[in-house]
Short mmCIF file of C-alpha atoms in Angstrom, two decimals:
data_model
loop_
_atom_site.label_atom_id
_atom_site.label_comp_id
_atom_site.label_asym_id
_atom_site.label_seq_id
_atom_site.Cartn_x
_atom_site.Cartn_y
_atom_site.Cartn_z
CA UNK A 1372 118.09 108.06 117.50
CA UNK A 1373 121.67 107.07 116.70
CA UNK A 1374 121.20 103.32 116.61
CA UNK A 1375 122.62 102.75 120.09
CA UNK A 1376 121.28 99.50 121.60
CA UNK A 1377 120.84 101.35 124.92
CA UNK A 1378 118.02 103.35 123.35
CA UNK A 1379 116.05 100.36 122.12
CA UNK A 1380 112.84 99.97 124.14
CA UNK A 1381 112.59 96.16 123.92
CA UNK A 1382 115.04 93.30 124.48
CA UNK A 1383 117.63 93.66 121.73
CA UNK A 1384 118.66 90.57 119.78
CA UNK A 1385 120.96 92.25 117.26
CA UNK A 1386 121.45 95.42 115.21
CA UNK A 1387 122.16 95.27 111.49
CA UNK A 1388 121.44 96.67 108.06
CA UNK A 1389 119.93 94.85 105.09
CA UNK A 1390 120.80 95.20 101.38
CA UNK A 1391 117.24 96.22 100.49
CA UNK A 1392 117.46 99.16 102.93
CA UNK A 1393 121.19 99.89 103.32
CA UNK A 1394 120.71 103.24 105.09
CA UNK A 1395 118.25 101.92 107.65
CA UNK A 1396 119.43 100.64 111.01
CA UNK A 1397 117.37 97.62 112.01
CA UNK A 1398 117.05 96.51 115.63
CA UNK A 1399 115.75 92.97 115.90
CA UNK A 1400 114.01 92.88 119.26
CA UNK A 1401 111.91 90.66 121.51
CA UNK A 1402 108.79 92.64 122.35
CA UNK A 1403 107.20 92.46 125.79
CA UNK A 1404 103.72 93.33 124.52
CA UNK A 1405 101.82 93.68 121.25
CA UNK A 1406 98.25 94.84 121.93
CA UNK A 1407 98.01 98.57 122.56
CA UNK A 1408 94.87 100.41 123.59
CA UNK A 1409 94.08 103.40 121.39
CA UNK A 1410 90.76 104.33 122.97
CA UNK A 1411 92.07 107.74 124.02
CA UNK A 1412 92.61 108.67 120.35
CA UNK A 1413 89.25 110.00 119.16
CA UNK A 1414 90.30 109.79 115.52
CA UNK A 1415 91.15 106.08 115.81
CA UNK A 1416 88.18 103.85 114.87
CA UNK A 1417 89.27 100.84 116.94
CA UNK A 1418 90.02 100.09 120.56
CA UNK A 1419 93.27 98.19 119.97
CA UNK A 1420 96.17 98.34 117.53
CA UNK A 1421 99.33 96.35 116.98
CA UNK A 1422 102.50 96.96 115.05
CA UNK A 1423 105.00 94.37 113.90
CA UNK A 1424 107.65 97.01 113.24
CA UNK A 1425 108.09 100.32 115.01
CA UNK A 1426 109.87 103.39 113.61
CA UNK A 1427 112.22 105.49 115.68
CA UNK A 1428 113.82 108.29 113.64
CA UNK A 1429 116.38 106.60 111.37
CA UNK A 1430 115.93 103.17 112.98
CA UNK A 1431 113.31 100.42 112.92
CA UNK A 1432 112.50 97.89 115.61
CA UNK A 1433 111.46 94.54 114.17
CA UNK A 1434 109.49 92.49 116.69
CA UNK A 1435 110.70 88.98 116.00
CA UNK A 1436 108.34 87.39 118.53
CA UNK A 1437 105.25 89.35 117.47
CA UNK A 1438 102.99 86.34 116.88
CA UNK A 1439 104.04 84.49 120.05
CA UNK A 1440 103.49 87.51 122.30
CA UNK A 1441 100.16 88.27 120.62
CA UNK A 1442 98.94 84.70 121.16
CA UNK A 1443 99.80 84.98 124.84
CA UNK A 1444 97.87 88.24 125.20
CA UNK A 1445 94.83 86.92 123.32
CA UNK A 1446 94.59 83.92 125.65
CA UNK A 1447 93.86 86.14 128.64
CA UNK A 1448 90.40 85.68 130.09
CA UNK A 1449 89.94 89.45 130.07
CA UNK A 1450 90.28 89.66 126.27
CA UNK A 1451 86.91 90.67 124.77
CA UNK A 1452 87.70 89.94 121.10
CA UNK A 1453 87.65 93.60 120.13
CA UNK A 1454 88.62 94.38 116.55
CA UNK A 1455 92.36 94.96 116.19
CA UNK A 1456 93.91 97.34 113.66
CA UNK A 1457 97.27 96.47 112.13
CA UNK A 1458 99.33 99.16 110.46
CA UNK A 1459 97.75 102.34 111.80
CA UNK A 1460 100.29 103.24 114.50
CA UNK A 1461 103.61 101.86 113.24
CA UNK A 1462 105.17 101.06 109.91
CA UNK A 1463 103.27 99.47 107.04
CA UNK A 1464 102.94 95.81 108.07
CA UNK A 1465 103.64 94.83 104.45
CA UNK A 1466 106.49 97.27 103.99
CA UNK A 1467 109.94 96.55 102.65
CA UNK A 1468 111.21 94.47 105.57
CA UNK A 1469 108.14 92.22 105.81
CA UNK A 1470 109.29 90.32 102.73
CA UNK A 1471 112.36 89.30 104.72
CA UNK A 1472 110.86 88.73 108.19
CA UNK A 1473 107.40 87.32 107.28
CA UNK A 1474 105.78 88.42 110.55
CA UNK A 1475 102.26 88.95 109.25
CA UNK A 1476 101.20 85.33 108.61
CA UNK A 1477 101.78 84.51 112.27
CA UNK A 1478 99.93 87.63 113.41
CA UNK A 1479 96.92 86.93 111.16
CA UNK A 1480 96.79 83.33 112.35
CA UNK A 1481 97.01 84.33 116.02
CA UNK A 1482 94.09 86.76 115.69
CA UNK A 1483 91.97 84.24 113.81
CA UNK A 1484 92.67 81.49 116.36
CA UNK A 1485 91.43 83.85 119.08
CA UNK A 1486 88.23 84.75 117.19
CA UNK A 1487 89.40 88.36 116.96
CA UNK A 1488 88.31 90.58 114.02
CA UNK A 1489 91.15 92.34 112.24
CA UNK A 1490 91.67 95.33 109.97
CA UNK A 1491 94.91 95.35 107.96
CA UNK A 1492 96.10 98.74 106.70
CA UNK A 1493 98.74 98.73 103.97
CA UNK A 1494 99.97 100.53 100.88
CA UNK A 1495 101.76 97.49 99.48
CA UNK A 1496 100.67 94.78 97.08
CA UNK A 1497 102.79 92.38 99.16
CA UNK A 1498 99.54 91.74 101.03
CA UNK A 1499 98.65 89.42 98.14
CA UNK A 1500 101.38 87.06 99.34
CA UNK A 1501 99.03 86.17 102.20
CA UNK A 1502 95.87 86.04 100.10
CA UNK A 1503 95.26 82.33 100.70
CA UNK A 1504 95.56 82.81 104.46
CA UNK A 1505 93.28 85.85 104.45
CA UNK A 1506 90.66 83.98 102.43
CA UNK A 1507 90.82 81.12 104.89
CA UNK A 1508 90.55 83.14 108.11
CA UNK A 1509 87.73 85.38 106.84
CA UNK A 1510 85.43 82.39 107.23
CA UNK A 1511 86.24 82.37 110.95
CA UNK A 1512 86.45 86.09 111.81
CA UNK A 1513 85.68 89.42 110.11
CA UNK A 1514 88.68 90.54 108.04
CA UNK A 1515 89.05 93.94 106.38
CA UNK A 1516 91.95 94.91 104.16
CA UNK A 1517 92.35 98.66 103.77
CA UNK A 1518 94.68 99.70 100.94
CA UNK A 1519 96.02 103.22 100.55
CA UNK A 1520 96.09 104.67 97.04
CA UNK A 1521 97.31 108.28 97.11
CA UNK A 1522 96.72 109.05 93.42
CA UNK A 1523 97.27 107.70 89.91
CA UNK A 1524 100.46 109.67 89.19
CA UNK A 1525 103.55 107.52 89.81
CA UNK A 1526 105.85 110.40 90.79
CA UNK A 1527 103.39 112.02 93.19
CA UNK A 1528 102.52 108.64 94.68
CA UNK A 1529 106.21 108.06 95.47
CA UNK A 1530 106.35 111.46 97.12
CA UNK A 1531 103.16 110.86 99.12
CA UNK A 1532 103.99 107.30 100.19
CA UNK A 1533 107.64 106.48 99.44
CA UNK A 1534 107.49 102.95 100.83
CA UNK A 1535 104.34 101.86 99.02
CA UNK A 1536 103.71 100.10 95.73
CA UNK A 1537 103.07 101.89 92.44
CA UNK A 1538 99.47 103.05 91.91
CA UNK A 1539 98.79 100.45 89.22
CA UNK A 1540 100.03 97.68 91.51
CA UNK A 1541 97.82 98.90 94.36
CA UNK A 1542 94.73 99.02 92.14
CA UNK A 1543 95.52 95.53 90.86
CA UNK A 1544 95.74 94.39 94.49
CA UNK A 1545 92.27 95.87 95.06
CA UNK A 1546 90.99 93.83 92.10
CA UNK A 1547 92.55 90.58 93.33
CA UNK A 1548 91.28 91.10 96.88
CA UNK A 1549 87.79 91.88 95.61
CA UNK A 1550 87.71 88.80 93.40
CA UNK A 1551 88.75 86.76 96.44
CA UNK A 1552 85.68 88.05 98.30
CA UNK A 1553 87.56 90.26 100.77
CA UNK A 1554 85.64 93.48 99.90
CA UNK A 1555 88.63 95.85 100.13
CA UNK A 1556 88.34 99.34 101.53
CA UNK A 1557 90.53 101.99 99.90
CA UNK A 1558 91.94 105.06 101.60
CA UNK A 1559 92.93 107.85 99.25
CA UNK A 1560 95.84 108.86 101.44
CA UNK A 1561 97.59 111.08 101.86
CA UNK A 1562 95.77 113.51 99.60
CA UNK A 1563 98.13 116.35 98.63
CA UNK A 1564 96.42 119.76 98.47
CA UNK A 1565 96.78 121.50 95.11
CA UNK A 1566 98.58 118.48 93.61
CA UNK A 1567 96.30 115.43 93.77
CA UNK A 1568 92.97 117.00 94.76
CA UNK A 1569 91.66 118.17 91.36
CA UNK A 1570 88.07 117.07 90.83
CA UNK A 1571 88.90 115.45 87.47
CA UNK A 1572 91.80 113.49 88.99
CA UNK A 1573 89.67 112.31 91.91
CA UNK A 1574 86.86 111.32 89.57
CA UNK A 1575 89.26 109.23 87.47
CA UNK A 1576 90.76 107.60 90.56
CA UNK A 1577 87.36 106.76 92.02
CA UNK A 1578 86.31 105.28 88.70
CA UNK A 1579 89.39 103.06 88.59
CA UNK A 1580 88.80 101.93 92.18
CA UNK A 1581 85.13 101.18 91.55
CA UNK A 1582 85.98 99.16 88.43
CA UNK A 1583 88.57 97.21 90.42
CA UNK A 1584 85.95 96.23 92.98
CA UNK A 1585 86.64 98.52 95.93
CA UNK A 1586 83.87 98.22 98.49
CA UNK A 1587 84.14 101.77 99.83
CA UNK A 1588 86.59 104.66 100.06
CA UNK A 1589 87.72 107.22 102.60
CA UNK A 1590 90.04 110.19 102.25
CA UNK A 1591 92.87 111.26 104.54
CA UNK A 1592 94.60 114.58 104.06
CA UNK A 1593 98.34 115.10 104.13
CA UNK A 1594 99.54 115.61 107.70
CA UNK A 1595 102.76 117.53 107.96
CA UNK A 1596 105.28 116.57 110.61
CA UNK A 1597 107.54 113.60 111.28
CA UNK A 1598 105.80 111.22 108.88
CA UNK A 1599 106.30 113.61 105.97
CA UNK A 1600 109.46 115.32 107.13
CA UNK A 1601 110.99 117.29 104.28
CA UNK A 1602 107.76 117.62 102.31
CA UNK A 1603 107.77 121.42 102.37
CA UNK A 1604 111.41 121.46 101.28
CA UNK A 1605 110.48 119.25 98.34
CA UNK A 1606 107.52 121.50 97.58
CA UNK A 1607 109.77 124.57 97.61
CA UNK A 1608 112.08 122.94 95.06
CA UNK A 1609 109.51 121.31 92.80
CA UNK A 1610 106.44 123.56 93.17
CA UNK A 1611 107.58 126.86 94.71
CA UNK A 1612 104.42 128.66 93.60
CA UNK A 1613 102.40 126.49 96.01
CA UNK A 1614 104.30 127.42 99.17
CA UNK A 1615 102.13 130.44 99.97
CA UNK A 1616 98.99 128.37 99.48
CA UNK A 1617 100.31 125.69 101.85
CA UNK A 1618 101.12 128.31 104.48
CA UNK A 1619 97.52 129.46 104.21
CA UNK A 1620 96.17 125.90 104.44
CA UNK A 1621 98.38 124.64 107.27
CA UNK A 1622 99.61 127.76 109.06
CA UNK A 1623 102.20 126.59 111.58
CA UNK A 1624 100.41 123.33 112.31
CA UNK A 1625 100.39 119.77 110.97
CA UNK A 1626 96.75 119.59 109.88
CA UNK A 1627 94.98 121.24 106.97
CA UNK A 1628 92.45 123.96 107.79
CA UNK A 1629 88.93 122.68 108.41
CA UNK A 1630 87.31 124.85 105.75
CA UNK A 1631 89.45 123.13 103.11
CA UNK A 1632 88.29 119.71 104.36
CA UNK A 1633 84.68 120.86 104.24
CA UNK A 1634 85.02 122.12 100.64
CA UNK A 1635 86.75 118.89 99.63
CA UNK A 1636 83.92 116.87 101.17
CA UNK A 1637 81.38 118.91 99.23
CA UNK A 1638 83.22 118.19 95.98
CA UNK A 1639 83.77 114.52 96.65
CA UNK A 1640 80.38 113.50 98.02
CA UNK A 1641 78.65 113.43 94.59
CA UNK A 1642 81.68 111.69 93.03
CA UNK A 1643 81.72 108.97 95.68
CA UNK A 1644 77.97 108.51 95.28
CA UNK A 1645 78.18 108.40 91.48
CA UNK A 1646 80.74 105.60 91.58
CA UNK A 1647 78.79 103.60 94.15
CA UNK A 1648 81.48 103.81 96.83
CA UNK A 1649 79.43 105.16 99.73
CA UNK A 1650 79.23 103.26 103.00
CA UNK A 1651 75.96 101.32 103.27
CA UNK A 1652 73.65 103.14 105.68
CA UNK A 1653 73.26 101.44 109.01
CA UNK A 1654 75.99 98.85 108.44
CA UNK A 1655 79.23 98.66 110.33
CA UNK A 1656 82.29 98.52 108.11
CA UNK A 1657 85.50 96.93 109.16
CA UNK A 1658 87.23 100.17 110.02
CA UNK A 1659 84.70 102.43 111.70
CA UNK A 1660 82.49 102.34 114.74
CA UNK A 1661 78.79 101.45 114.33
CA UNK A 1662 76.99 104.40 112.78
CA UNK A 1663 75.12 105.07 109.60
CA UNK A 1664 76.61 107.17 106.80
CA UNK A 1665 74.56 110.28 107.58
CA UNK A 1666 75.58 110.19 111.22
CA UNK A 1667 79.24 109.83 110.34
CA UNK A 1668 79.06 112.81 107.99
CA UNK A 1669 77.25 114.87 110.61
CA UNK A 1670 79.94 114.11 113.17
CA UNK A 1671 82.69 115.00 110.71
CA UNK A 1672 80.97 118.26 109.79
CA UNK A 1673 80.49 119.19 113.44
CA UNK A 1674 84.15 118.54 114.14
CA UNK A 1675 85.15 120.53 111.09
CA UNK A 1676 83.19 123.58 112.16
CA UNK A 1677 84.38 123.54 115.75
CA UNK A 1678 86.43 126.71 116.24
CA UNK A 1679 90.06 126.68 117.34
CA UNK A 1680 90.27 122.89 117.39
CA UNK A 1681 93.48 121.54 115.89
CA UNK A 1682 92.13 118.13 114.89
CA UNK A 1683 92.33 116.64 111.39
CA UNK A 1684 89.33 115.43 109.43
CA UNK A 1685 90.96 112.05 108.88
CA UNK A 1686 88.06 110.27 107.23
CA UNK A 1687 85.77 112.26 104.98
CA UNK A 1688 83.54 109.37 103.93
#
């Protein structure tokens, strides 16, 4: 996308750049809709998702009227108060531009007013800005905050999630959220094969997360493609000896081979159990469909062993 207003898919208000992201073209738009059904995506644990900002190559659409449009949609008699995920299909809702636009408080309030459960996915400690609001609305509706923590290494974390906070800041956010009673879920994501997947490193990370008060963890593998464009070029420059291994793990696709995911699960299961971070059996967490832990693992294993199926094992626990 070249930043041309003609290519913007919502009513354009203006196009500009901001000092905090000088290379990023920002389209401020008026969105026509917010709620999006994701039921056709088997890997998505919710029926609906929303995004306050949408990426489009080198541009970002900022939905200035996100809260107003969402309120209108939630007032429909057909709305069944299904849980809504925020931050799974677009940009991080607490990313760099949220500090300027402050869209999330209105979105959180709109969902709470409509008695709609919400799951907020972010890799930023900016979520703590809205801690008072989150504590308030959790008494009215179920609220889950899911924080991504790729690893404990600062440099590798920047490579894995360039727009997110430093690992120490993310873990501190987990602690603050836990102390506020929000029972944070942590996604170790994206996990980088051969770089952040050592058993000792994972054990240390899980220990830090458990001590901070994480309620449970899941693991998402690195997915090559648009989201991590240039990763293999970086790998070739910084870790050339790993290129052959990555070709073996990913082939020509975006997703890691299933046998790797199975072996990783086998290594991590006792670590997750040892640190008390397993999902409670028979309980529904804020970011997965109703099923007990054994059933979820059985489904994941069945998917992993299915031949010739190019589908990622997104959540290992």
